[in-house]
Short mmCIF file of C-alpha atoms in Angstrom, two decimals:
data_model
loop_
_atom_site.label_atom_id
_atom_site.label_comp_id
_atom_site.label_asym_id
_atom_site.label_seq_id
_atom_site.Cartn_x
_atom_site.Cartn_y
_atom_site.Cartn_z
CA MET A 294 -22.81 10.43 -15.62
CA LYS A 295 -20.13 12.19 -17.60
CA PRO A 296 -16.39 11.71 -18.21
CA PHE A 297 -15.89 15.27 -16.88
CA LEU A 298 -16.78 13.98 -13.45
CA LEU A 299 -14.37 11.06 -13.52
CA ILE A 300 -17.18 8.89 -12.23
CA PHE A 301 -17.52 5.41 -13.66
CA THR A 302 -20.16 2.73 -13.51
CA LEU A 303 -19.11 -0.89 -13.59
CA ILE A 304 -20.57 -2.80 -16.52
CA PHE A 305 -21.68 -6.27 -15.52
CA THR A 306 -21.49 -9.00 -18.12
CA LEU A 307 -22.00 -12.72 -18.44
CA LEU A 308 -18.67 -14.44 -18.96
CA GLY A 309 -19.92 -18.00 -19.36
CA SER A 310 -20.55 -17.96 -15.59
CA ILE A 311 -20.62 -15.22 -13.00
CA ASN A 312 -17.53 -15.20 -10.79
CA ALA A 313 -17.04 -13.60 -7.42
CA GLN A 314 -14.13 -11.26 -8.03
CA ILE A 315 -10.88 -11.80 -6.17
CA LYS A 316 -11.28 -10.42 -2.68
CA SER A 317 -8.75 -7.74 -1.86
CA GLY A 318 -6.07 -9.29 0.32
CA ALA A 319 -6.38 -12.78 -1.21
CA LEU A 320 -3.53 -14.48 -3.07
CA LEU A 321 -3.51 -14.97 -6.84
CA GLU A 322 -4.27 -18.66 -7.22
CA GLY A 323 -2.86 -19.31 -10.69
CA ASN A 324 -0.31 -17.99 -13.14
CA ILE A 325 -0.98 -16.01 -16.31
CA VAL A 326 1.35 -17.11 -19.09
CA THR A 327 0.56 -15.82 -22.56
CA THR A 328 1.77 -13.64 -25.45
CA ASP A 329 0.84 -10.02 -26.03
CA ILE A 330 -0.28 -8.62 -29.39
CA LYS A 331 3.34 -7.73 -30.27
CA GLY A 332 4.60 -11.26 -29.65
CA ASN A 333 6.20 -10.58 -26.26
CA GLN A 334 6.03 -13.34 -23.65
CA ILE A 335 3.98 -12.62 -20.50
CA ASP A 336 4.60 -14.57 -17.29
CA VAL A 337 3.05 -12.95 -14.23
CA PHE A 338 4.62 -15.28 -11.64
CA LYS A 339 8.03 -14.64 -13.21
CA TYR A 340 7.56 -10.87 -12.81
CA LEU A 341 6.42 -11.33 -9.21
CA ASP A 342 9.38 -13.60 -8.40
CA GLU A 343 11.66 -10.86 -9.75
CA GLY A 344 10.20 -8.50 -7.17
CA LYS A 345 7.96 -6.58 -9.58
CA THR A 346 4.42 -5.47 -8.76
CA VAL A 347 1.99 -6.36 -11.56
CA VAL A 348 -0.95 -4.16 -12.59
CA ILE A 349 -3.65 -5.89 -14.66
CA ASP A 350 -6.44 -4.03 -16.46
CA VAL A 351 -9.16 -6.46 -17.61
CA PHE A 352 -11.38 -4.82 -20.22
CA ALA A 353 -13.62 -5.33 -23.24
CA THR A 354 -13.41 -3.24 -26.42
CA TRP A 355 -17.16 -2.47 -26.29
CA CYS A 356 -17.07 -1.25 -22.65
CA GLY A 357 -17.53 2.52 -22.32
CA PRO A 358 -16.18 2.86 -18.75
CA CYS A 359 -13.18 0.76 -19.83
CA TRP A 360 -12.50 3.20 -22.67
CA SER A 361 -12.86 6.22 -20.38
CA PHE A 362 -10.25 4.84 -17.99
CA HIS A 363 -8.01 3.71 -20.86
CA THR A 364 -7.98 7.12 -22.54
CA SER A 365 -7.34 8.93 -19.24
CA GLY A 366 -3.69 7.90 -19.61
CA PHE A 367 -3.54 6.79 -15.97
CA LEU A 368 -1.90 3.42 -16.68
CA LYS A 369 0.41 4.96 -19.26
CA ASN A 370 1.67 7.40 -16.63
CA LEU A 371 2.21 4.56 -14.13
CA HIS A 372 4.15 2.57 -16.74
CA ASN A 373 6.33 5.53 -17.67
CA GLN A 374 7.10 6.39 -14.04
CA TYR A 375 7.47 2.95 -12.47
CA GLY A 376 7.88 0.56 -15.43
CA PRO A 377 11.03 -0.57 -17.30
CA GLY A 378 11.77 2.94 -18.55
CA GLY A 379 11.30 4.45 -15.08
CA THR A 380 12.14 2.95 -11.71
CA ASP A 381 11.52 -0.59 -13.06
CA GLN A 382 9.33 -1.60 -10.12
CA ILE A 383 6.10 -2.59 -11.88
CA ARG A 384 4.71 -4.28 -15.00
CA VAL A 385 1.41 -3.14 -16.54
CA ILE A 386 -0.68 -5.61 -18.56
CA ALA A 387 -4.02 -4.90 -20.25
CA ILE A 388 -6.12 -7.96 -21.10
CA GLU A 389 -9.04 -7.87 -23.54
CA ALA A 390 -10.99 -10.67 -21.89
CA ASP A 391 -14.26 -10.96 -23.82
CA GLY A 392 -13.94 -14.08 -25.94
CA ALA A 393 -16.89 -13.02 -28.10
CA THR A 394 -15.09 -10.03 -29.61
CA ALA A 395 -12.59 -10.28 -32.46
CA GLU A 396 -8.99 -9.20 -32.00
CA GLY A 397 -9.51 -6.65 -34.76
CA THR A 398 -11.67 -4.54 -32.46
CA LEU A 399 -8.52 -3.67 -30.52
CA TYR A 400 -7.51 -1.55 -33.50
CA ASN A 401 -10.90 -0.46 -34.80
CA SER A 402 -13.60 -0.48 -32.11
CA SER A 403 -16.60 1.83 -32.01
CA PHE A 404 -14.58 3.99 -29.58
CA GLY A 405 -11.31 3.99 -31.48
CA ASP A 406 -7.89 2.28 -31.48
CA TRP A 407 -7.12 0.72 -28.10
CA THR A 408 -3.47 0.21 -29.03
CA ALA A 409 -2.61 3.76 -30.09
CA GLY A 410 0.19 5.23 -27.97
CA VAL A 411 0.14 2.38 -25.43
CA PRO A 412 3.66 1.53 -24.15
CA TYR A 413 2.68 -1.46 -21.99
CA SER A 414 1.56 -4.97 -23.00
CA ILE A 415 -1.89 -5.59 -24.42
CA VAL A 416 -3.15 -9.18 -24.44
CA ASN A 417 -6.14 -10.59 -26.33
CA ASP A 418 -6.96 -13.69 -24.29
CA HIS A 419 -10.06 -14.64 -22.27
CA THR A 420 -8.73 -17.97 -20.98
CA PHE A 421 -7.55 -16.43 -17.70
CA ASN A 422 -10.95 -15.14 -16.62
CA SER A 423 -11.39 -17.98 -14.13
CA ILE A 424 -8.00 -17.30 -12.52
CA LEU A 425 -8.72 -13.58 -12.36
CA LYS A 426 -12.35 -14.25 -11.38
CA VAL A 427 -13.60 -11.60 -13.75
CA ALA A 428 -17.23 -10.77 -12.97
CA PHE A 429 -17.49 -7.44 -14.78
CA PHE A 430 -15.65 -4.97 -16.97
CA PRO A 431 -13.51 -3.13 -16.18
CA THR A 432 -11.70 -5.11 -13.47
CA LEU A 433 -8.45 -3.62 -12.23
CA TYR A 434 -5.94 -5.48 -10.04
CA ILE A 435 -2.68 -4.69 -8.28
CA ILE A 436 -0.64 -7.83 -7.48
CA ARG A 437 2.31 -7.49 -5.12
CA PRO A 438 5.38 -9.76 -5.35
CA ASP A 439 3.96 -11.92 -2.53
CA ARG A 440 1.01 -12.59 -4.94
CA ARG A 441 -1.42 -10.63 -2.76
CA VAL A 442 -4.16 -8.97 -4.85
CA MET A 443 -6.00 -5.68 -4.48
CA GLU A 444 -9.03 -4.77 -6.62
CA MET A 445 -8.79 -1.06 -7.47
CA GLY A 446 -12.27 -0.31 -8.81
CA ASP A 447 -13.26 2.08 -6.01
CA TYR A 448 -9.89 3.82 -5.93
CA ARG A 449 -8.85 3.96 -9.57
CA TYR A 450 -8.10 7.70 -9.61
CA ASP A 451 -6.55 7.97 -6.16
CA VAL A 452 -2.84 8.40 -6.85
CA ASP A 453 -1.86 8.06 -3.19
CA ILE A 454 -3.62 4.70 -2.84
CA TRP A 455 -2.04 3.47 -6.09
CA GLN A 456 1.48 4.33 -4.96
CA ARG A 457 1.12 2.90 -1.47
CA ALA A 458 -0.64 -0.26 -2.73
CA MET A 459 1.93 -0.94 -5.48
CA LEU A 460 5.05 0.06 -3.58
CA PRO A 461 4.49 -0.26 0.18
CA VAL A 462 6.88 1.57 2.46
CA LYS A 463 5.46 0.70 5.92
CA GLU A 464 4.46 -2.43 7.79
CA LYS A 465 1.46 -0.61 9.27
CA ASP A 466 -0.01 1.84 6.79
CA LEU A 467 -3.65 2.89 7.21
CA ILE A 468 -5.19 5.42 4.85
CA PRO A 469 -8.65 7.03 5.19
CA THR A 470 -11.16 6.02 2.51
CA GLN A 471 -14.46 7.30 3.91
CA GLY A 472 -14.63 10.31 6.19
CA LEU A 473 -17.31 12.11 8.16
CA ASP A 474 -19.89 14.35 6.47
CA SER A 475 -20.95 17.66 7.97
CA LYS A 476 -24.72 18.06 8.24
CA THR A 477 -27.40 20.58 9.15
CA PHE A 478 -30.46 20.00 11.29
CA CYS A 479 -33.45 21.81 12.75
CA ASN A 480 -34.34 20.48 16.18
CA ASN A 481 -32.49 17.31 17.11
CA ALA A 482 -29.76 15.36 15.37
CA ALA A 483 -28.12 11.95 15.71
CA PHE A 484 -24.47 11.20 15.00
CA THR A 485 -24.25 7.66 13.57
CA GLN A 486 -21.38 7.96 11.11
CA LYS A 487 -18.32 5.71 11.17
CA PRO A 488 -15.15 6.54 9.22
CA TYR A 489 -13.26 3.89 7.24
CA VAL A 490 -9.57 3.13 6.74
CA LEU A 491 -7.71 0.87 4.31
CA ASN A 492 -4.64 -1.14 5.26
CA LEU A 493 -1.96 -0.67 2.60
CA GLY A 494 0.91 -1.91 4.75
CA THR A 495 2.74 -5.22 4.54
CA THR A 496 1.33 -6.75 7.74
CA PRO A 497 -2.14 -6.94 9.32
CA VAL A 498 -3.21 -4.46 12.00
CA ALA A 499 -4.51 -5.79 15.32
CA ASN A 500 -5.67 -2.66 17.19
CA MET A 501 -5.96 1.11 17.12
CA ASN A 502 -5.98 3.79 19.80
CA VAL A 503 -8.48 6.49 18.83
CA ASP A 504 -9.62 9.81 20.28
CA PHE A 505 -13.33 10.51 19.77
CA ILE A 506 -13.96 14.24 20.21
CA ARG A 507 -17.26 16.02 20.75
CA ASN A 508 -17.08 19.80 21.12
CA GLY A 509 -13.58 19.54 22.54
CA GLU A 510 -14.37 16.74 25.00
CA VAL A 511 -12.11 13.75 24.33
CA GLN A 512 -13.02 10.10 24.82
CA ASN A 513 -10.09 7.72 24.32
CA LEU A 514 -10.91 4.37 22.74
CA ASN A 515 -8.80 1.23 22.44
CA LEU A 516 -10.27 -0.59 19.46
CA GLN A 517 -9.36 -4.25 19.04
CA ARG A 518 -10.02 -4.57 15.32
CA ALA A 519 -8.04 -6.89 13.07
CA ILE A 520 -7.50 -5.32 9.63
CA GLY A 521 -5.92 -7.54 7.02
CA ILE A 522 -3.65 -6.40 4.21
CA PHE A 523 -5.72 -4.55 1.57
CA GLU A 524 -8.77 -4.73 3.84
CA GLU A 525 -11.04 -1.73 4.39
CA ALA A 526 -12.38 -1.44 7.93
CA GLN A 527 -14.81 0.70 9.89
CA ILE A 528 -13.62 2.66 12.92
CA SER A 529 -16.27 1.95 15.55
CA VAL A 530 -16.77 5.25 17.34
CA PRO A 531 -19.76 5.99 19.62
CA THR A 532 -23.21 6.85 18.32
CA ILE A 533 -24.75 10.02 19.77
CA ASN A 534 -28.50 9.51 19.57
CA GLN A 535 -29.74 13.06 20.07
CA PHE A 536 -28.46 16.55 20.65
CA LYS A 537 -29.77 20.05 19.97
CA GLU A 538 -26.68 22.23 19.85
CA THR A 539 -24.27 22.79 16.98
CA THR A 540 -21.61 20.14 17.53
CA GLN A 541 -18.10 19.54 16.23
CA PHE A 542 -17.08 15.88 16.00
CA GLY A 543 -13.58 14.56 15.52
CA VAL A 544 -11.91 11.15 15.23
CA VAL A 545 -8.11 10.87 15.52
CA VAL A 546 -6.18 7.61 15.13
CA LYS A 547 -3.19 8.14 17.45
CA LYS A 548 -1.70 4.64 17.76
CA ILE A 549 -1.58 1.58 15.52
CA ASP A 550 -0.71 -1.71 17.24
CA ASP A 551 0.40 0.28 20.31
CA LYS A 552 2.87 2.35 18.29
CA GLU A 553 2.48 6.11 18.78
CA LEU A 554 2.00 8.02 15.51
CA ALA A 555 3.76 11.31 14.94
CA GLU A 556 1.45 14.32 14.68
CA ASN A 557 1.80 14.46 10.89
CA GLU A 558 1.08 10.72 10.60
CA GLN A 559 -2.12 10.67 12.67
CA ILE A 560 -5.32 9.90 10.74
CA LYS A 561 -7.89 12.61 11.37
CA PHE A 562 -11.57 12.96 10.55
CA ASP A 563 -13.92 15.80 11.46
CA ALA A 564 -17.47 16.95 10.85
CA THR A 565 -19.73 19.78 12.00
CA TYR A 566 -23.38 19.12 12.81
CA LEU A 567 -24.72 22.62 12.35
CA ARG A 568 -28.02 24.01 13.61
CA PRO A 569 -28.34 27.26 11.65
CA LEU A 570 -30.80 29.35 13.64
CA VAL A 571 -32.75 32.11 11.90
CA GLN A 572 -34.27 34.68 14.28
CA GLN A 573 -35.75 37.14 11.78
CA ASP A 574 -38.66 36.75 9.38
CA ASN A 575 -36.40 37.35 6.39
CA TYR A 576 -33.03 36.05 5.25
CA LYS A 577 -31.10 35.22 2.08
CA ILE A 578 -30.20 31.98 0.33
CA LYS A 579 -27.10 31.88 -1.84
CA PHE A 580 -27.08 28.88 -4.17
CA THR A 581 -24.01 28.02 -6.27
CA THR A 582 -24.29 25.61 -9.22
CA ASP A 583 -21.75 23.33 -10.90
CA PHE A 584 -20.91 22.82 -14.59
CA TYR A 585 -24.23 21.07 -15.37
CA PRO A 586 -26.91 23.45 -14.03
CA GLY A 587 -29.76 21.97 -16.07
CA GLU A 588 -29.70 18.86 -13.89
CA ILE A 589 -30.36 20.80 -10.69
CA SER A 590 -33.63 21.96 -9.15
CA TRP A 591 -34.66 22.73 -5.59
CA LEU A 592 -37.61 23.71 -3.48
CA LEU A 593 -37.90 25.34 -0.08
CA ARG A 594 -40.70 24.15 2.19
CA ASP A 595 -41.63 24.59 5.82
CA ASN A 596 -42.53 22.18 8.60
CA LYS A 597 -46.16 22.22 7.44
CA GLN A 598 -45.06 21.04 3.96
CA ARG A 599 -45.94 24.41 2.42
CA ILE A 600 -43.69 25.33 -0.51
CA ILE A 601 -42.03 28.70 0.06
CA MET A 602 -39.90 28.85 -3.09
CA GLU A 603 -38.94 26.70 -6.10
CA GLN A 604 -36.04 27.08 -8.53
CA LYS A 605 -34.45 25.29 -11.46
CA TYR A 606 -31.57 26.23 -13.74
CA ASN A 607 -30.98 26.33 -17.47
CA PRO A 608 -28.74 23.82 -19.27
CA GLY A 609 -25.80 25.14 -21.26
CA PRO A 610 -24.83 24.71 -24.92
CA GLN A 611 -22.08 22.15 -24.35
CA GLN A 612 -22.35 18.35 -24.31
CA TRP A 613 -24.89 17.01 -21.79
CA GLY A 614 -26.05 20.58 -21.11
CA GLY A 615 -22.77 21.76 -19.65
CA GLY A 616 -21.74 25.39 -19.38
CA GLY A 617 -23.91 28.39 -20.10
CA ALA A 618 -24.88 31.41 -18.04
CA ASP A 619 -26.18 29.34 -15.11
CA ALA A 620 -23.03 27.20 -14.77
CA HIS A 621 -20.60 27.91 -11.91
CA ALA A 622 -22.85 30.80 -10.88
CA THR A 623 -24.04 32.04 -7.50
CA PHE A 624 -27.68 33.12 -7.23
CA THR A 625 -29.05 35.12 -4.28
CA TYR A 626 -32.69 34.81 -3.18
CA ASP A 627 -34.57 36.86 -0.59
CA VAL A 628 -36.87 34.76 1.60
CA LEU A 629 -39.72 36.43 3.53
CA LEU A 630 -41.64 34.29 5.99
CA GLU A 631 -45.29 35.25 6.15
CA ASN A 632 -46.46 32.46 8.48
CA THR A 633 -45.69 32.60 12.19
CA ASP A 634 -45.89 28.82 12.80
CA ILE A 635 -42.63 28.00 10.97
CA THR A 636 -40.12 26.16 13.13
CA CYS A 637 -38.04 24.51 10.40
CA LEU A 638 -37.34 25.04 6.71
CA THR A 639 -36.04 22.33 4.39
CA LEU A 640 -34.23 23.08 1.14
CA LEU A 641 -34.48 19.92 -0.96
CA ILE A 642 -32.01 19.72 -3.87
CA SER A 643 -32.67 17.24 -6.70
CA ASP A 644 -30.21 16.08 -9.35
CA SER A 645 -31.69 14.39 -12.43
CA GLU A 646 -28.44 12.56 -13.26
CA GLY A 647 -27.91 11.21 -9.77
CA ASP A 648 -24.33 12.44 -9.38
CA GLY A 649 -24.77 15.56 -7.25
CA MET A 650 -23.08 18.89 -8.01
CA THR A 651 -19.58 17.47 -8.32
CA ALA A 652 -18.60 18.89 -11.73
CA PHE A 653 -16.20 21.65 -10.68
CA ASN A 654 -12.52 22.18 -10.00
CA ALA A 655 -10.33 24.61 -8.07
CA SER A 656 -10.77 27.38 -10.63
CA ASN A 657 -14.56 27.39 -10.10
CA PRO A 658 -16.62 28.32 -7.04
CA THR A 659 -17.54 25.37 -4.84
CA PRO A 660 -21.21 24.43 -5.31
CA GLY A 661 -23.47 24.58 -2.30
CA VAL A 662 -25.90 26.54 -0.18
CA GLU A 663 -25.34 29.47 2.18
CA ILE A 664 -27.89 30.93 4.58
CA ILE A 665 -27.33 34.64 5.27
CA ALA A 666 -28.92 36.70 8.06
CA PRO A 667 -30.20 40.24 7.28
CA ASP A 668 -27.06 41.76 8.82
CA GLY A 669 -24.85 39.67 6.51
CA THR A 670 -23.90 37.04 9.09
CA VAL A 671 -23.39 33.63 7.49
CA LEU A 672 -25.62 31.30 9.47
CA LYS A 673 -24.72 28.31 7.33
CA PRO A 674 -21.63 28.19 5.08
CA LYS A 675 -21.19 25.90 2.11
CA MET A 676 -20.43 22.33 3.13
CA GLU A 677 -18.93 19.43 1.23
CA ASP A 678 -22.09 17.48 1.93
CA ASP A 679 -24.07 20.13 -0.03
CA TYR A 680 -22.79 18.86 -3.37
CA ARG A 681 -21.54 15.32 -2.71
CA TYR A 682 -24.78 13.37 -2.94
CA SER A 683 -26.67 11.28 -5.49
CA THR A 684 -30.30 12.02 -6.35
CA THR A 685 -31.53 14.30 -3.56
CA LYS A 686 -30.08 16.28 -0.67
CA SER A 687 -31.92 17.96 2.22
CA ILE A 688 -30.57 21.06 3.98
CA PHE A 689 -32.31 22.22 7.16
CA SER A 690 -32.52 25.48 9.07
CA ALA A 691 -34.21 26.04 12.44
CA PHE A 692 -36.33 29.11 13.19
CA SER A 693 -37.05 31.02 16.36
CA LEU A 694 -38.95 34.12 15.28
CA PRO A 695 -39.97 36.95 17.61
CA SER A 696 -43.46 36.72 16.14
CA SER A 697 -43.52 32.93 16.30
CA SER A 698 -46.64 31.26 17.58
CA GLU A 699 -44.41 29.23 19.88
CA ASP A 700 -44.33 32.33 22.11
CA VAL A 701 -47.56 31.36 23.89
CA THR A 702 -49.06 33.83 26.36
CA ASP A 703 -52.12 31.95 27.69
CA ILE A 704 -50.46 28.63 28.72
CA ALA A 705 -48.66 28.91 32.05
CA HIS A 706 -47.39 25.32 32.15
CA LEU A 707 -47.46 22.26 29.89
CA GLY A 708 -46.42 18.89 31.27
CA ILE A 709 -46.53 15.47 29.57
CA TYR A 710 -46.40 11.91 30.96
CA PRO A 711 -45.41 9.12 30.71
CA ASN A 712 -42.24 9.87 28.75
CA PRO A 713 -41.18 7.55 27.10
CA VAL A 714 -44.69 6.50 26.09
CA THR A 715 -46.16 3.43 24.39
CA GLU A 716 -49.86 4.16 23.82
CA THR A 717 -51.45 7.21 25.49
CA LEU A 718 -49.61 10.48 26.10
CA LYS A 719 -51.25 12.49 28.88
CA LEU A 720 -51.13 16.27 29.20
CA ALA A 721 -51.09 18.52 32.28
CA ILE A 722 -52.02 22.02 31.10
CA ASP A 723 -52.25 25.12 33.29
CA PHE A 724 -53.81 28.14 31.60
CA LYS A 725 -53.34 31.77 32.55
CA THR A 726 -56.79 32.32 31.08
CA GLU A 727 -59.19 29.62 29.99
CA SER A 728 -59.02 28.92 26.25
CA ASP A 729 -60.10 26.37 23.67
CA TYR A 730 -57.21 24.41 22.23
CA LYS A 731 -56.29 21.54 19.96
CA VAL A 732 -53.60 18.89 20.37
CA PHE A 733 -51.59 17.19 17.61
CA VAL A 734 -48.23 15.43 17.19
CA THR A 735 -45.48 16.22 14.68
CA ASP A 736 -42.27 14.36 13.85
CA MET A 737 -38.87 16.01 14.17
CA LEU A 738 -39.17 17.44 10.65
CA GLY A 739 -42.39 19.21 11.62
CA ARG A 740 -44.75 16.88 9.74
CA GLN A 741 -48.10 16.30 11.47
CA VAL A 742 -48.54 12.58 12.20
CA THR A 743 -51.79 12.48 14.23
CA PRO A 744 -55.27 13.95 13.73
CA ASP A 745 -56.25 17.05 15.71
CA VAL A 746 -57.81 16.39 19.12
CA TYR A 747 -59.80 19.26 20.70
CA ASN A 748 -59.81 20.26 24.39
CA ALA A 749 -58.44 16.87 25.51
CA GLY A 750 -55.97 15.95 28.22
CA PHE A 751 -54.45 13.09 26.25
CA ILE A 752 -53.62 11.91 22.72
CA GLN A 753 -53.16 8.40 21.32
CA VAL A 754 -49.68 7.69 19.88
CA GLY A 755 -49.62 3.89 19.84
CA HIS A 756 -49.64 3.75 16.02
CA LEU A 757 -46.44 5.80 15.71
CA GLN A 758 -43.08 4.18 15.03
CA GLN A 759 -40.39 4.35 17.70
CA GLY A 760 -38.55 7.67 17.83
CA LEU A 761 -38.69 11.28 18.95
CA TYR A 762 -41.81 13.43 18.38
CA GLN A 763 -43.30 16.73 19.54
CA VAL A 764 -46.75 17.18 21.01
CA ASN A 765 -48.28 20.56 20.14
CA VAL A 766 -50.98 22.40 22.09
CA GLN A 767 -52.38 25.20 19.94
CA THR A 768 -54.64 28.03 21.12
CA LYS A 769 -55.76 31.13 19.27
CA ASN A 770 -52.60 32.83 20.51
CA GLY A 771 -50.06 30.25 19.41
CA VAL A 772 -48.49 26.84 19.96
CA SER A 773 -46.64 25.31 22.90
CA THR A 774 -44.60 22.13 22.26
CA ARG A 775 -42.94 19.36 24.26
CA THR A 776 -40.69 16.56 22.97
CA PHE A 777 -41.39 12.94 23.86
CA SER A 778 -40.03 9.51 23.00
CA LYS A 779 -42.29 6.83 21.54
CA ILE A 780 -41.21 3.27 22.42
#
């Protein structure tokens, strides 16, 4: 992970005993009265009683993520805008809370001088760790005048959340924190995602009125879900277990506690579940990298696990392999399918650093994958989900080729029963002309999961896990498939 990405890992440490950090929404149980390194008196309850919001940054001088956040200038900007020299609504306090480090490291740590250019109070005192329930460094709290606490670790660079958490303007104020990801699939897909909201208002929320939208069809939901102040909550929308068509999903929060939201205040989420369908035996892949191309590699394989193409990129000359000719570049690859039994291709992207392709900004092309038909039609555009992942990401594309072996000419009818099935799946096959054949089962990614059975009217599936599968009947002229459910 790199500072360029503004991604930080929490550093866990033993602080005499491991505390459970203050839960967001809880009240600060004790006061913090001390003196900062310049001799100024600090009294947190006094600030709160004066109507000030208090921001506390708990850090250690040896902590790399603490230093990265410190040198970003984020707290300095908050102090200048909302502190005594600005609107005078907040107080910012930084506390070096590791009792094992000397005060001198504030001025001369391995990272540098922690006090240089800092306009807010810095305290060297670990005696408040039990009150603050410090379990790791850095720990970052917002404390409102009513002594309610919010831990900001997951939101530390979200300016909107900072402002609305420090200086609330609404009784009911929900903000989205986790949306819906768009995805691609080959044969069937399942929609199981649930968006999340965070309550930054001054009172709890009791219920929401939500529209759940699937390809324009609206289902209205009245969700009785209590959401406390500073609590993050899941919006429980329906799960769609299987579908084959490209589908647009939407979630719209229209009312909070029976109060209608104006159009510009409604909370909206959307995602596309895309089934990019290739109908020629050739197409193009356009792959766009981010700032660290040396971390990225990918391979293209079919439903029989055959590798069609592999690619990796060269690191650049800058720190951690950034930059270079392969950075922020779009590469185009021609794919020619020589096998006629391909029904699905998977492009599997791997990232050696585990942070996806997120190192880019508005001046650079968005990383991701496009699938282009021979006539130039974009079958799959870039999606946010292409680059926002950790170690690996799979992108799928379905195939229906004119020369495909699914276009069977010597099977007139294929029936299966029972469906759903527990042990033995039986086949009813009518041939136009008699032919030898074999039967096998594949999962929904095209991976074969049973041995071949020859010229049989049944196949054993009892060992398979519950789920959807396809039974395949293959003759010399091709393959005919049927989908079944294993229970």
